[in-house]
Coordinates of C-alpha atoms and ligand atoms in Angstrom, one line a residue:
X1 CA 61.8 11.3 -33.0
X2 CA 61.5 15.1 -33.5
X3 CA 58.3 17.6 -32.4
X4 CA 57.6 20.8 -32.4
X5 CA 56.4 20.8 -29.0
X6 CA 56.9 17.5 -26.2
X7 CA 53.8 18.0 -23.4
X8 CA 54.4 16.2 -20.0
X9 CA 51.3 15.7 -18.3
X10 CA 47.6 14.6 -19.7
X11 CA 45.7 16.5 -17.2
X12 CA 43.6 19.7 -18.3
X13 CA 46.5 22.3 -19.0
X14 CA 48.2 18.9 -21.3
X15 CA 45.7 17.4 -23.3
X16 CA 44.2 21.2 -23.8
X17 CA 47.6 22.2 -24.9
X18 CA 48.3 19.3 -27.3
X19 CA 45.2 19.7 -28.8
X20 CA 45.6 23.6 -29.6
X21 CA 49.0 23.2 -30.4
X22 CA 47.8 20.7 -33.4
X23 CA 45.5 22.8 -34.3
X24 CA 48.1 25.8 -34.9
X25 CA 50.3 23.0 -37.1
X26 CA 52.9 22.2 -34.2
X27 CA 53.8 18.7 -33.8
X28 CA 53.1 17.2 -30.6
X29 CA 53.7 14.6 -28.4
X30 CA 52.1 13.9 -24.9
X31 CA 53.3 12.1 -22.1
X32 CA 51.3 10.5 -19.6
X33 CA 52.5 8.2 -16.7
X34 CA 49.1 7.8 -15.4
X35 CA 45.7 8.0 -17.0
X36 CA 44.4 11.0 -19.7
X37 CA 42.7 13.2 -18.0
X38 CA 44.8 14.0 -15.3
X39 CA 43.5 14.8 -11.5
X40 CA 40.3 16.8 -12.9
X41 CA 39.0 13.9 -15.0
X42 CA 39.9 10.6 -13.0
X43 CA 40.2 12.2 -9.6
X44 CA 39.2 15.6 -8.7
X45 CA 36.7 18.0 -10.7
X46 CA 34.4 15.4 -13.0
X47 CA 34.0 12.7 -9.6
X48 CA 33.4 15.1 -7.1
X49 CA 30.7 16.9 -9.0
X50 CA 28.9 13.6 -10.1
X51 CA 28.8 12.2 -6.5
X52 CA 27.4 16.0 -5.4
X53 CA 25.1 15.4 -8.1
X54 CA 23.3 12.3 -6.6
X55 CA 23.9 13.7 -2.6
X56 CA 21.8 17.0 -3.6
X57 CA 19.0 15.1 -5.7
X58 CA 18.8 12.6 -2.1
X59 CA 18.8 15.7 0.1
X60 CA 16.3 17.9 -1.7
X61 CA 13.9 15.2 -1.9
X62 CA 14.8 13.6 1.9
X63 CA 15.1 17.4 3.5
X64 CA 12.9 19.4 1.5
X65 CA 10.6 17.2 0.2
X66 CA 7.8 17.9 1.6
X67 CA 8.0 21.5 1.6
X68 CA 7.6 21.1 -2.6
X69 CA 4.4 18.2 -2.0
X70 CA 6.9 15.7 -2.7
X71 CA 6.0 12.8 0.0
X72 CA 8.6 9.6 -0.6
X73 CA 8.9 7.3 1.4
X74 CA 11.3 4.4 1.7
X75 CA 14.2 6.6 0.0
X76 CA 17.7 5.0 0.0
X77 CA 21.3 6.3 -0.8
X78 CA 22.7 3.4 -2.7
X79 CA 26.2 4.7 -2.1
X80 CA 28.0 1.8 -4.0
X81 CA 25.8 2.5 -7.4
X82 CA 26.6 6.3 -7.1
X83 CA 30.3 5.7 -7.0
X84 CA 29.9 2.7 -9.5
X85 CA 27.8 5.5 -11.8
X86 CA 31.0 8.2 -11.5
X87 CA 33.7 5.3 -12.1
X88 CA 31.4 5.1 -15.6
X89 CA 31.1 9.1 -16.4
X90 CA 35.0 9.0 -15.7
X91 CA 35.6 6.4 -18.1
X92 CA 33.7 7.6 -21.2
X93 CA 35.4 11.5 -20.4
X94 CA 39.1 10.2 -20.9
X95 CA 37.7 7.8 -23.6
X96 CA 36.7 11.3 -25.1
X97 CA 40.2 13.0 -24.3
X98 CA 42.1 10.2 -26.3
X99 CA 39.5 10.1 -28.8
X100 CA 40.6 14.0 -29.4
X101 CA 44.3 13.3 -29.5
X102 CA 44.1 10.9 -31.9
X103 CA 41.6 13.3 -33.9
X104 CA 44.1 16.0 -33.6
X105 CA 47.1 13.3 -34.9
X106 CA 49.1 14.1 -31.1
X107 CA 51.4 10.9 -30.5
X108 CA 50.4 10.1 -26.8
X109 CA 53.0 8.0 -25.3
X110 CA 51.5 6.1 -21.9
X111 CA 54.8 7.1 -19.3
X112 CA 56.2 8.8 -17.1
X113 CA 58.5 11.3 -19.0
X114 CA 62.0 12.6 -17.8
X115 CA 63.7 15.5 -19.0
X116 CA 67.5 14.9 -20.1
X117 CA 68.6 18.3 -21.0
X118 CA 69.0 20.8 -24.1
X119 CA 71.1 21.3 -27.1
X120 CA 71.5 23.4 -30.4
X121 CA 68.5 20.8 -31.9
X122 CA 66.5 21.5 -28.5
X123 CA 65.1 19.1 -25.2
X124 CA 65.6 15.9 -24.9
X125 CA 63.1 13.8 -23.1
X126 CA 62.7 10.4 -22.1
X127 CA 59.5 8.0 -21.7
X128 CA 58.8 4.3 -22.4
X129 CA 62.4 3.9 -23.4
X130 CA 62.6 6.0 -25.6
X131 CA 64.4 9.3 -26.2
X132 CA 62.3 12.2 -28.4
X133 CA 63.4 15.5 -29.2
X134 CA 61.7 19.3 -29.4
X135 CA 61.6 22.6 -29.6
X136 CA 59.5 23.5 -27.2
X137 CA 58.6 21.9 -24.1
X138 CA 55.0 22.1 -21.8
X139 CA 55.6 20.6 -18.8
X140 CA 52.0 20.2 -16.9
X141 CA 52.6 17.9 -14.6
X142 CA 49.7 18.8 -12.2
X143 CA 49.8 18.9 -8.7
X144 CA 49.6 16.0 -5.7
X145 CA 47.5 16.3 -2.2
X146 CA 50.1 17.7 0.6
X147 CA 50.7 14.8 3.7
X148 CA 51.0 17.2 6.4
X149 CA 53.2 16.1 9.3
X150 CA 50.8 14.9 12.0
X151 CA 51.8 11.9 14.2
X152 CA 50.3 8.6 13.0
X153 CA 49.2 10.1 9.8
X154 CA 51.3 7.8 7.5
X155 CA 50.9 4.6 9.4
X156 CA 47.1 5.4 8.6
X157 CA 47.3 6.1 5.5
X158 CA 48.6 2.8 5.2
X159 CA 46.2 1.4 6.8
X160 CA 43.6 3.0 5.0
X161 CA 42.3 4.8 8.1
X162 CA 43.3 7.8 6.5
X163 CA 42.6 8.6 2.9
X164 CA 43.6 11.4 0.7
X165 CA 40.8 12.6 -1.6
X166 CA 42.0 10.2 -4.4
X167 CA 40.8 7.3 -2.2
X168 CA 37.8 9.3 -0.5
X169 CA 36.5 9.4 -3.7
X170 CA 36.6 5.7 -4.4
X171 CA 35.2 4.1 -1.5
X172 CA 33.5 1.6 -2.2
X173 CA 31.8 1.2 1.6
X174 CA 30.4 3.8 3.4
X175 CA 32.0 4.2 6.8
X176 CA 29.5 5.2 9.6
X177 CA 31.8 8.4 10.3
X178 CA 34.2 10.8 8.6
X179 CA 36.4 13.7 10.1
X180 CA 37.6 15.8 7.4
X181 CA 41.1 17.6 8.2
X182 CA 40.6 20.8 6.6
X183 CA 37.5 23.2 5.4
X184 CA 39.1 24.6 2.1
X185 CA 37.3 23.9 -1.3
X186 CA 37.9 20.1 -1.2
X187 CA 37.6 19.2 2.3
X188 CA 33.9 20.9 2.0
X189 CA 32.7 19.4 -1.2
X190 CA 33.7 15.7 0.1
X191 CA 32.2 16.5 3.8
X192 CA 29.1 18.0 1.7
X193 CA 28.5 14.3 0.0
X194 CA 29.5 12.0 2.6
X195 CA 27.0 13.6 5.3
X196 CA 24.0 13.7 2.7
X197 CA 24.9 9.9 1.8
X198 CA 24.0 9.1 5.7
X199 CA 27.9 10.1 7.4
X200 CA 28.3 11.5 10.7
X201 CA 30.7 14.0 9.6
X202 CA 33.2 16.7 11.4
X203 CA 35.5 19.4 9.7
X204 CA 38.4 20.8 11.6
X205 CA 39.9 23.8 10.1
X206 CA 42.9 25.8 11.6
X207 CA 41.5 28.9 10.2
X208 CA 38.8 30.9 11.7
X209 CA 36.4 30.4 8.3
X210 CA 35.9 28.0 5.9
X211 CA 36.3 28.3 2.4
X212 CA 39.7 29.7 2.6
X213 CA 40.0 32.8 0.5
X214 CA 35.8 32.9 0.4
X215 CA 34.1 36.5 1.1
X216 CA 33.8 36.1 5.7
X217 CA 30.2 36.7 5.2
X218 CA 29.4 34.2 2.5
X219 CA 31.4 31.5 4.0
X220 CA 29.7 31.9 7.6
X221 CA 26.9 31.8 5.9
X222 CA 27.3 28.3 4.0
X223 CA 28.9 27.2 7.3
X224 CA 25.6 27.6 9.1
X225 CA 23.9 26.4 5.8
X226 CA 26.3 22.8 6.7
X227 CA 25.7 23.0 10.5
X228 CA 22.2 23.1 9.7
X229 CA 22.4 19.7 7.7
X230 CA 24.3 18.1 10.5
X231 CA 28.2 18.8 9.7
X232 CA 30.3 19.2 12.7
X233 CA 33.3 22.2 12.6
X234 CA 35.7 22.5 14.6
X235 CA 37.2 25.6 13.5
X236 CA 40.6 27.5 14.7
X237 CA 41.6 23.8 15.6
X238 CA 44.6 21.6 14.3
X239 CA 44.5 18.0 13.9
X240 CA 47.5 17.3 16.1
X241 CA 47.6 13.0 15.8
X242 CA 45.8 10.8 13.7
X243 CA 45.7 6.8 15.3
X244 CA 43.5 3.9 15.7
X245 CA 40.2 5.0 14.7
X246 CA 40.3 8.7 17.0
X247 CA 41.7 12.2 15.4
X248 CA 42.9 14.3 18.1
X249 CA 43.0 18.1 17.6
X250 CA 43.8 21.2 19.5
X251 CA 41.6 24.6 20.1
X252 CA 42.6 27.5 22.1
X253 CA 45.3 25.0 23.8
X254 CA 42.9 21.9 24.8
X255 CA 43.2 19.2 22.8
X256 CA 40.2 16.5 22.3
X257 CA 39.2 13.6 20.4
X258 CA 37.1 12.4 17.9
X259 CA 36.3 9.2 17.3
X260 CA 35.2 8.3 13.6
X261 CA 35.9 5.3 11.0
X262 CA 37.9 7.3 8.3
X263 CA 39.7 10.3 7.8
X264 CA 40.3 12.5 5.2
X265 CA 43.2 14.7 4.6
X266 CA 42.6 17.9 2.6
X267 CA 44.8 20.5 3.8
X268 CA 46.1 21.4 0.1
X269 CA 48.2 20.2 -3.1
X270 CA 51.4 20.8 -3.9
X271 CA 53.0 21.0 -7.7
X272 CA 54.7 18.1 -8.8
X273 CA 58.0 18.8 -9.6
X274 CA 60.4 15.6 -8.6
X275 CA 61.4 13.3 -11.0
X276 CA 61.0 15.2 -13.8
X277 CA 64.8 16.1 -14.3
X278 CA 64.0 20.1 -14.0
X279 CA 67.4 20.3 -12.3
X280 CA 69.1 19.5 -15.7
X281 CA 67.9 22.5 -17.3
X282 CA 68.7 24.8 -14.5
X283 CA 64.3 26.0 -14.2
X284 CA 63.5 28.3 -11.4
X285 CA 61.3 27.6 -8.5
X286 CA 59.2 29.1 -6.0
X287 CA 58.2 27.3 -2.9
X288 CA 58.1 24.0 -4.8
X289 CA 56.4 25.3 -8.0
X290 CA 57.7 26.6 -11.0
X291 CA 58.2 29.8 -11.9
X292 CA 56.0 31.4 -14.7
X293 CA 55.7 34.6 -16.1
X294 CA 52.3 35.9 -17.7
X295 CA 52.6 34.0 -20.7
X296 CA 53.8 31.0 -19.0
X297 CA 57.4 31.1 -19.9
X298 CA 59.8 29.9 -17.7
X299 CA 63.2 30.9 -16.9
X300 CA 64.7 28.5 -19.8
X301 CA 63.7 29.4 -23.3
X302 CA 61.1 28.3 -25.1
X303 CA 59.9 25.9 -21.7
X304 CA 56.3 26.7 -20.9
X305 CA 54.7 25.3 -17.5
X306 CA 50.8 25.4 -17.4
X307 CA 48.3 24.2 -14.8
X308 CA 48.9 23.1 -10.8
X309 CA 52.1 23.0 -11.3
X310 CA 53.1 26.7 -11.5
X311 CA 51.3 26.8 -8.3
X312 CA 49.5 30.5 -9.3
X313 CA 45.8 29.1 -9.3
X314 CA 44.8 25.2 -8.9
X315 CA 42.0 25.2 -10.7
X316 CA 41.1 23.0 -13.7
X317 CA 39.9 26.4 -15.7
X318 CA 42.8 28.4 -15.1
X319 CA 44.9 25.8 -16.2
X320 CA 42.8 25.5 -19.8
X321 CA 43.4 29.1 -20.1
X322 CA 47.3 29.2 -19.2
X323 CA 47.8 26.4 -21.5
X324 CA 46.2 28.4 -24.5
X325 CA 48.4 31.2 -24.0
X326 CA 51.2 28.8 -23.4
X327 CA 51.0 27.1 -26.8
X328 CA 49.9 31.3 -28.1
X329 CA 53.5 32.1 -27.1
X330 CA 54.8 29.4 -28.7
X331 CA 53.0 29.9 -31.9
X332 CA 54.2 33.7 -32.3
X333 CA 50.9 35.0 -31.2
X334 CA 51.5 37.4 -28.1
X335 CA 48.9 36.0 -25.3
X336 CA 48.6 36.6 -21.3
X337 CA 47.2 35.5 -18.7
X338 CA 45.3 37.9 -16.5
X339 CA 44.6 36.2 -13.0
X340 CA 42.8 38.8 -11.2
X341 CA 39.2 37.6 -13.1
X342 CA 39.7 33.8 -12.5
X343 CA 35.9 32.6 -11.1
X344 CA 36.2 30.2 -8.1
X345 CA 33.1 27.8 -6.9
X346 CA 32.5 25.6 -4.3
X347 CA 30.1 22.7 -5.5
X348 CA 28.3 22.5 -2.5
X349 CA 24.4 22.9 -2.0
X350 CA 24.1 25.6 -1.5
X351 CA 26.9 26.5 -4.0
X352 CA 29.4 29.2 -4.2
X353 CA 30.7 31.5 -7.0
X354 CA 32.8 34.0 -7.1
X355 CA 35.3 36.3 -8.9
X356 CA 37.7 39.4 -8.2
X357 CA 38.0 41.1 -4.9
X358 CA 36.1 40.7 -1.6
X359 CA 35.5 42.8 0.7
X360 CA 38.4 41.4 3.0
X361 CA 40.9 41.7 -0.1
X362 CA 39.9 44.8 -1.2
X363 CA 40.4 46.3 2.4
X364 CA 43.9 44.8 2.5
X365 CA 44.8 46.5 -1.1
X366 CA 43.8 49.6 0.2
X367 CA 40.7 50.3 -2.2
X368 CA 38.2 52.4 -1.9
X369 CA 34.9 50.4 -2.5
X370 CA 31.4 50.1 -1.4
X371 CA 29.2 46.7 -1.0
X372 CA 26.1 46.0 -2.5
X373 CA 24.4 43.1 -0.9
X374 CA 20.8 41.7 -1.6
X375 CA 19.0 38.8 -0.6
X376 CA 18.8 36.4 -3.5
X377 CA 15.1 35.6 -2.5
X378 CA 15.1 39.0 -4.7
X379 CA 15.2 36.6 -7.5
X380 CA 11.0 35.3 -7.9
X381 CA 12.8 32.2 -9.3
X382 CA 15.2 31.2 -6.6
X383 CA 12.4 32.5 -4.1
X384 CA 10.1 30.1 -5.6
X385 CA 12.8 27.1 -5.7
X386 CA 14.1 27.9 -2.0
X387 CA 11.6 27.5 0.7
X388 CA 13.8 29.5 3.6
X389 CA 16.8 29.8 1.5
X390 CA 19.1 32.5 2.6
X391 CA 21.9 33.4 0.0
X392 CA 22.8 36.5 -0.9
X393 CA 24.6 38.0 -3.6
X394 CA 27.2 41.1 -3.1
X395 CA 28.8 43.3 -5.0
X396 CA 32.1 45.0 -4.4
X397 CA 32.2 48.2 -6.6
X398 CA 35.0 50.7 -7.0
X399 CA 33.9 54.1 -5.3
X400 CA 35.5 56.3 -7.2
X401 CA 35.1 54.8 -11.1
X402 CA 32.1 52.7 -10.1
X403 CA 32.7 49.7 -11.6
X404 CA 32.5 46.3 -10.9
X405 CA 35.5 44.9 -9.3
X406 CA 34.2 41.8 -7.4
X407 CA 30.8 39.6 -7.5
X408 CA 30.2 36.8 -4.5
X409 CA 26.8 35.2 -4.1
X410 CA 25.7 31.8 -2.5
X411 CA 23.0 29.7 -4.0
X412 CA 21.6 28.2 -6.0
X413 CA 22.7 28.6 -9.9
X414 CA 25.5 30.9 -8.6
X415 CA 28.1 28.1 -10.5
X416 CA 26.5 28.5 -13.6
X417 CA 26.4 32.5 -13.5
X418 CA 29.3 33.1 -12.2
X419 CA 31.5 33.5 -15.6
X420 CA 29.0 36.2 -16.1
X421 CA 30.3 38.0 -13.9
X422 CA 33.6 37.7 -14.6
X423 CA 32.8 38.9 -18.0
X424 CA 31.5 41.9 -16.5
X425 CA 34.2 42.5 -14.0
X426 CA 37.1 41.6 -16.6
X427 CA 34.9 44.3 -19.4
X428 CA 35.5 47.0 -16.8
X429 CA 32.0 49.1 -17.9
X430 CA 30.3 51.3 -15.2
X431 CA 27.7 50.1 -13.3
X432 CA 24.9 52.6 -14.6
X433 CA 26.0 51.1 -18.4
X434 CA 25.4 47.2 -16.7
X435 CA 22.0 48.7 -15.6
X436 CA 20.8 48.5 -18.9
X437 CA 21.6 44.8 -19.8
X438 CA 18.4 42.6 -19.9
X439 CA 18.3 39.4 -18.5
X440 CA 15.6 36.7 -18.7
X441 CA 13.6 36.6 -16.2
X442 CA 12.5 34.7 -14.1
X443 CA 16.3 33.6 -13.7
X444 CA 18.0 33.7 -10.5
X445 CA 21.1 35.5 -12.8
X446 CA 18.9 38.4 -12.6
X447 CA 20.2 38.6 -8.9
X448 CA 23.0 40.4 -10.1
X449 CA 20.7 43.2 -12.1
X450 CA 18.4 43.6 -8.6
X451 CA 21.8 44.6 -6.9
X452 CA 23.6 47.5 -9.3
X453 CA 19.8 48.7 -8.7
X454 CA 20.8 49.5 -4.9
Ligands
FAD501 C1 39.0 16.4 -5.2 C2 39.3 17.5 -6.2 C3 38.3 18.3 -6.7 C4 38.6 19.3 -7.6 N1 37.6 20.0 -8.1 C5 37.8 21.0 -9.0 C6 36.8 21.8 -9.5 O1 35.6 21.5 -9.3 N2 37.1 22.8 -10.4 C7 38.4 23.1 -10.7 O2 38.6 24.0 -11.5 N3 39.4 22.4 -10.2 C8 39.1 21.4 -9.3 N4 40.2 20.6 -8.8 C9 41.6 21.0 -9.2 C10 41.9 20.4 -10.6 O3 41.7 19.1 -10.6 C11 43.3 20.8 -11.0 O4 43.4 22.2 -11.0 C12 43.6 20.3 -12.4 O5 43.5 19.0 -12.5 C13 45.0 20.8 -12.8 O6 45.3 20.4 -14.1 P1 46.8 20.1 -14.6 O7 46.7 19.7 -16.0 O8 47.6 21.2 -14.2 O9 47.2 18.8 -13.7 P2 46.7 17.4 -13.4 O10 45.3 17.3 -13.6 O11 47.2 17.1 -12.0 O12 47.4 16.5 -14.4 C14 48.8 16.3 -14.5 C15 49.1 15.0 -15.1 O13 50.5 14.9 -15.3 C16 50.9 13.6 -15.2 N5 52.3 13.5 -14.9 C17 53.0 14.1 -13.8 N6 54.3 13.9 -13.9 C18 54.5 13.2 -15.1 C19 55.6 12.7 -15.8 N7 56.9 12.9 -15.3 N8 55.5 12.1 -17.0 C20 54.2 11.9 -17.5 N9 53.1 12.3 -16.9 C21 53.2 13.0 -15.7 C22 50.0 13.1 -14.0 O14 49.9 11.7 -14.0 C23 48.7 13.8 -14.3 O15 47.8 13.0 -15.1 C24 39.9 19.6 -7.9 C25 41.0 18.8 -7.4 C26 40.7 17.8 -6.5 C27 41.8 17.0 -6.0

């Protein structure tokens, strides 16, 4: 069978780029070894927010309460209802993604797809026993959680002592204790709901911060936000062995145990690549992902690669956006990518958002900048919501244009403004013209206003 254009991978960058692709008259085909949806839907993005949901609703009420006049008494965390409730939201999302490919007329073919190789009449792939042909190929074959090399890790995770987030997020039990091996994005967000669903929980993180690539100051300062709600860190420390119910780890050349019931292993993803027969079209990689210009060509004509799997910015958003200009290219339409305004949150409570430089990137380009920093309790509206909250909200403007090149705040809301500020960053004005937008007020958006003001 002929297409215009063969997908490989249902995940956000695939089912986005079938859909637009149909939409500009290409035809399409998807393949899909797993579920539609991809990690974001079924395993990743839509669950972890859901069960966030239901830990920050239990927390306000059981922490905070009674600083609102809310007095409740006998409150539970039903911990098997709330993952029962996300196995449900999943379900009725990818029912909604297939519901759209069918709408759009994309041929979705349920497995796993292999590519043979190219002629004069363009790639051949193979899935469900059958071979299809096309002129251009997507391959979006996400990304898969990296099994660092720690003794006893694999014989747990057999056992089921160790879990990747894929099973973390589907426990059905919940175990008395959790150490989480690793404080980046993930690692936080899953430590963040098991401790408000009643875990004992501990984070060891090799680097000095958590967050990873998170301003210093606004990640200290969810870190003591997560101390103060009874998370453990361990930070500069490196799980060293993993056995029998105890994670041993090393700081400053001791190494110590910690005893807990699972273990969660979020030190990063890596693309997927094997299997996929990339080696019989000759496609370039870079440490294990492939290689994508801004439009999201490859090194082989007319092959696109969108999403995790060109390893430039694992995030369910960028990889919407690479797959439009992906299918762009292919449609004649000249479309880039510009990574240097992609927003980046951390679900936690409180939440993170931010987008361009920080402070500690700018200093390591070089720039010239200044910092703006104000309290959020600036905001009447989070002051009113927060009883001792302590985010804050900080710009990074360029000293000599004066212009926005960064925005980073923690607290409430700051996922939902965020894209704002991208806007803003990505628009380039001057500070004195953003001076003169209005926001509603009382929002705690207006944050961002209260700080060009200083
Ligand atoms: C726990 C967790 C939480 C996350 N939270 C967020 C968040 O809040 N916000 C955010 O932006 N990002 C988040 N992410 C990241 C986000 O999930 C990914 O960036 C996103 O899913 C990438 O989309 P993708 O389409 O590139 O790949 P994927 O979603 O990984 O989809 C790839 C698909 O390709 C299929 N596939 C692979 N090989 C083949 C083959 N040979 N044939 C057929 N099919 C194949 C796979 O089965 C899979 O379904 C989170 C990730 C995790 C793990």
């Amino acid at each position: 069978m002929n297409y215009d254009l063969i997908v490989i991978g249902g995940g956000p960058a695939g089912y986005l780029a079938a859909e637009r692709a149909a939409e500009a008259g290409l035809k399409t085909m998807l393949a899909e070894k797993n579920t539609l949806g991809g990690v974001c839907l079924n395993e990743g993005c839509v669950p972890t927010k859901t069960l966030l949901y239901s830990a920050k609703m239990f927390d306000h009420v059981s922490r905070e309460g009674a600083k609102f006049g809310i007095h409740a008494q006998g409150l539970t965390f039903d911990h098997p209802f709330v993952i029962g409730r996300k196995d449900k939201i999943v379900r009725s999302l990818v029912a909604a993604v297939r519901a759209k490919m069918k709408q759009h007329h994309v041929d979705v073919v349920n497995a796993e797809a292999k590519i043979l190789g190219k002629d004069s009449e363009g790639f051949a792939v193979f899935a469900g026993g059958s071979e299809y042909k096309s002129r251009f190929l997507l391959v979006a074959s996400g990304s898969e959680t990296i099994v660092p090399d720690i003794e006893g890790l694999k014989a747990s995770l057999t056992t089921g002592f160790a879990l990747t987030s894929r099973e973390a997020l589907a426990l059905k039990e919940l175990p008395a204790s959790i150490v989480v091996v690793g404080g980046g994005v993930i690692g936080l967000e899953l430590a963040s709901y098991y401790k408000a669903a009643g875990c004992e929980v501990s984070v060891i993180e090799m680097l000095g911060q958590i967050g990873g690539p998170t301003d210093t100051q606004i990640a200290a300062n969810l870190q003591k936000n997560l101390t103060k709600k009874g998370i453990r860190f361990y930070l500069n420390a490196k799980a060293v062995k993993i056995q029998h119910g105890v994670v041993a780890y090393e700081q400053e050349g001791v190494t110590q145990e910690i005893a807990c019931e699972k273990v969660i292993i979020s030190i990063g993803r890596r693309a997927v690549t094997q299997g996929l027969g990339l080696e019989n079209l000759g496609v370039e990689t870079d440490r294990g992902a492939i290689k994508t210009d801004l439009t999201c060509r490859t090194n082989v004509e007319n092959l696109f690669a969108a999403g995790d799997v060109n390893g430039k910015s694992m995030l369910a958003h960028t990889a919407y956006r690479e797959s439009e200009v992906a299918v762009n290219n292919m449609a004649g339409q000249k479309d880039f990518m510009n990574y240097s305004v992609i927003p980046s949150v951390i679900y936690t409570d409180p939440e993170i958002g931010g987008v361009g430089e920080t402070e500690q990137s700018a200093k390591a380009k070089g720039l010239h900048f200044i910092v703006k920093t104000v309290s959020m309790n600036y905001s009447g509206r989070y002051f009113a919501e927060n009883e001792s909250g302590d985010g804050i909200c900080k710009l990074i403007v360029d000293e000599k244009n004066n212009t926005l090149i960064g925005v980073h705040m923690i607290g409430s809301y700051a996922s939902e403004i965020i894209y704002g500020a991208a806007l803003m960053v990505a628009a380039g004005f001057k500070i004195k013209d953003y001076q003169k937008l209005v926001f509603p007020h009382p929002t705690v958006a207006e944050i961002i206003r209260e700080a060009m003001f200083i």
